Coordinates of N, CA and C in Angstrom, one line a residue:
M141 N -31.7 32.9 8.2 CA -29.8 33.6 8.7 C -28.7 32.4 9.0
A142 N -27.4 32.5 8.5 CA -26.7 31.4 9.0 C -26.5 32.0 10.3
E143 N -25.5 31.3 11.1 CA -24.8 31.0 12.3 C -23.4 31.8 12.3
I144 N -23.4 32.7 12.4 CA -21.9 33.3 12.5 C -20.6 32.2 13.1
I145 N -19.4 32.1 12.9 CA -18.7 31.0 13.2 C -17.1 31.6 13.4
N146 N -16.6 32.4 14.1 CA -15.2 32.8 14.0 C -14.4 31.2 12.9
L147 N -14.0 31.1 12.7 CA -12.7 30.5 11.4 C -11.9 30.3 13.2
R148 N -11.2 31.4 12.6 CA -9.8 30.8 14.1 C -10.3 30.6 14.9
Q149 N -11.4 30.3 16.0 CA -11.1 29.7 17.4 C -12.0 27.8 17.0
V150 N -12.6 27.8 14.9 CA -12.4 26.6 15.2 C -11.3 25.7 14.9
R151 N -10.3 26.9 14.1 CA -8.9 26.1 13.8 C -8.7 25.4 15.3
K152 N -8.7 26.5 16.1 CA -7.4 25.7 17.3 C -8.1 24.7 18.0
D153 N -9.4 25.0 18.1 CA -10.5 23.6 19.0 C -10.2 22.3 18.0
R154 N -10.1 22.6 16.8 CA -9.4 21.0 16.2 C -8.5 20.9 16.0
E155 N -7.4 22.1 16.0 CA -5.5 21.4 17.1 C -6.1 21.2 18.0
K156 N -6.8 21.4 19.1 CA -6.4 21.4 20.2 C -6.9 19.6 20.3
A157 N -7.8 19.1 19.7 CA -8.3 17.6 19.9 C -7.4 17.1 19.8
V158 N -6.6 17.3 18.4 CA -5.5 16.6 17.4 C -4.5 15.9 18.7
K159 N -4.3 16.9 19.5 CA -2.8 16.7 21.1 C -4.1 16.6 21.8
E160 N -5.2 16.2 21.8 CA -5.7 16.0 23.4 C -5.7 14.6 22.8
A161 N -6.1 13.6 21.7 CA -5.7 12.2 21.3 C -5.0 11.9 21.2
K162 N -3.9 12.4 20.5 CA -2.0 11.9 21.2 C -1.9 12.0 22.3
A163 N -2.2 12.8 23.2 CA -2.0 13.1 24.9 C -2.7 11.3 25.5
A164 N -3.9 11.0 24.7 CA -4.8 10.4 25.7 C -3.9 9.2 25.0
E165 N -3.3 8.8 23.7 CA -2.2 8.0 23.4 C -0.9 7.3 23.9
N166 N -0.6 8.4 24.4 CA 0.9 8.8 24.9 C 0.8 8.2 26.2
R167 N -0.7 8.5 27.2 CA -0.4 7.8 28.4 C -0.7 6.3 28.8
I168 N -1.7 6.1 27.8 CA -1.1 4.5 27.0 C -0.1 3.4 27.4
L169 N 0.7 4.3 26.5 CA 2.2 3.6 26.3 C 3.1 3.6 27.1
F170 N 2.7 5.2 27.9 CA 3.5 5.1 28.6 C 4.0 5.9 29.8
G171 N 2.5 5.5 30.2 CA 2.1 6.0 31.7 C 1.7 4.8 32.8
R172 N 3.1 3.9 32.7 CA 3.5 3.3 33.5 C 3.3 3.4 34.8
P173 N 3.1 3.0 36.0 CA 3.4 3.5 37.4 C 5.3 3.0 37.3
K174 N 6.2 3.4 38.3 CA 7.5 3.0 38.1 C 7.6 2.0 39.0
K175 N 6.7 1.1 39.4 CA 6.7 -0.1 40.7 C 6.2 -1.3 38.8
A176 N 5.4 -0.5 38.7 CA 5.5 -1.8 37.5 C 6.5 -2.1 36.0
K177 N 7.0 -0.7 36.1 CA 8.4 -0.1 35.0 C 8.8 -1.1 35.0
T178 N 9.5 -1.1 36.8 CA 10.8 -2.6 37.4 C 10.5 -3.3 38.0
L179 N 9.4 -4.2 37.9 CA 8.6 -4.9 37.7 C 8.8 -6.2 36.2
A180 N 8.5 -5.0 35.2 CA 7.9 -5.6 34.2 C 10.1 -6.2 33.7
E181 N 10.8 -5.1 33.7 CA 13.2 -5.0 34.1 C 13.2 -6.3 34.5
T182 N 12.7 -6.9 35.8 CA 12.9 -7.7 36.5 C 12.4 -8.9 35.8
R183 N 11.4 -9.3 35.1 CA 10.7 -10.3 34.9 C 11.6 -10.6 32.9
K184 N 11.4 -9.9 32.2 CA 12.2 -9.9 31.6 C 13.7 -9.8 31.2
A185 N 14.2 -9.3 32.8 CA 15.7 -10.0 32.7 C 15.4 -11.6 33.9
I186 N 15.0 -11.9 34.5 CA 14.9 -13.3 34.6 C 14.5 -13.7 33.6
E187 N 13.7 -14.3 32.6 CA 13.4 -14.3 31.6 C 14.3 -14.8 30.9
Q188 N 15.5 -13.6 30.1 CA 16.7 -13.8 29.2 C 17.7 -14.3 30.4
S189 N 17.8 -14.6 31.2 CA 19.1 -15.6 32.1 C 18.6 -16.6 31.6
R190 N 17.5 -17.3 32.2 CA 16.9 -17.9 32.0 C 17.0 -19.1 30.4
H191 N 16.8 -18.2 29.5 CA 16.7 -18.3 28.1 C 18.0 -18.6 27.9
E192 N 19.2 -17.5 28.2 CA 20.6 -18.1 27.9 C 21.0 -19.4 29.1
G193 N 20.2 -19.5 30.3 CA 21.0 -20.9 30.8 C 21.1 -22.2 30.0
H194 N 19.6 -21.9 28.9 CA 19.6 -23.2 28.3 C 20.4 -23.4 27.3
R195 N 21.3 -22.4 26.6 CA 21.8 -22.6 25.2 C 23.6 -23.4 25.5
L196 N 23.4 -24.0 24.4 CA 24.5 -24.9 24.3 C 25.8 -24.6 24.1
A197 N 27.0 -25.3 24.3 CA 27.9 -24.5 24.3 C 28.4 -25.3 22.7
D198 N 29.4 -23.7 22.0 CA 29.3 -23.7 20.9 C 30.9 -24.3 20.6
P199 N 30.6 -25.6 19.5 CA 30.8 -26.6 19.5 C 32.4 -26.0 18.6
D200 N 32.3 -24.6 17.9 CA 33.5 -24.1 17.2 C 34.6 -23.6 18.3
K201 N 34.1 -23.0 19.8 CA 34.8 -21.7 19.7 C 35.6 -23.4 21.0
E202 N 35.8 -24.3 20.8 CA 36.3 -25.5 21.7 C 37.4 -26.0 21.5

């Protein structure tokens, strides 16, 4: 005889697995500690200011 399965439970388990996979992806993408976020923002600001510091004056405006 075949094993009796509850189709509703199978559907719920499948949906739960999809949600768990999405949560794992989000933890990787957005799950950085605050210290790491502020460090990255600070480095980006320093890099951008250095980049802007090397900009040549626009001769058309003078």
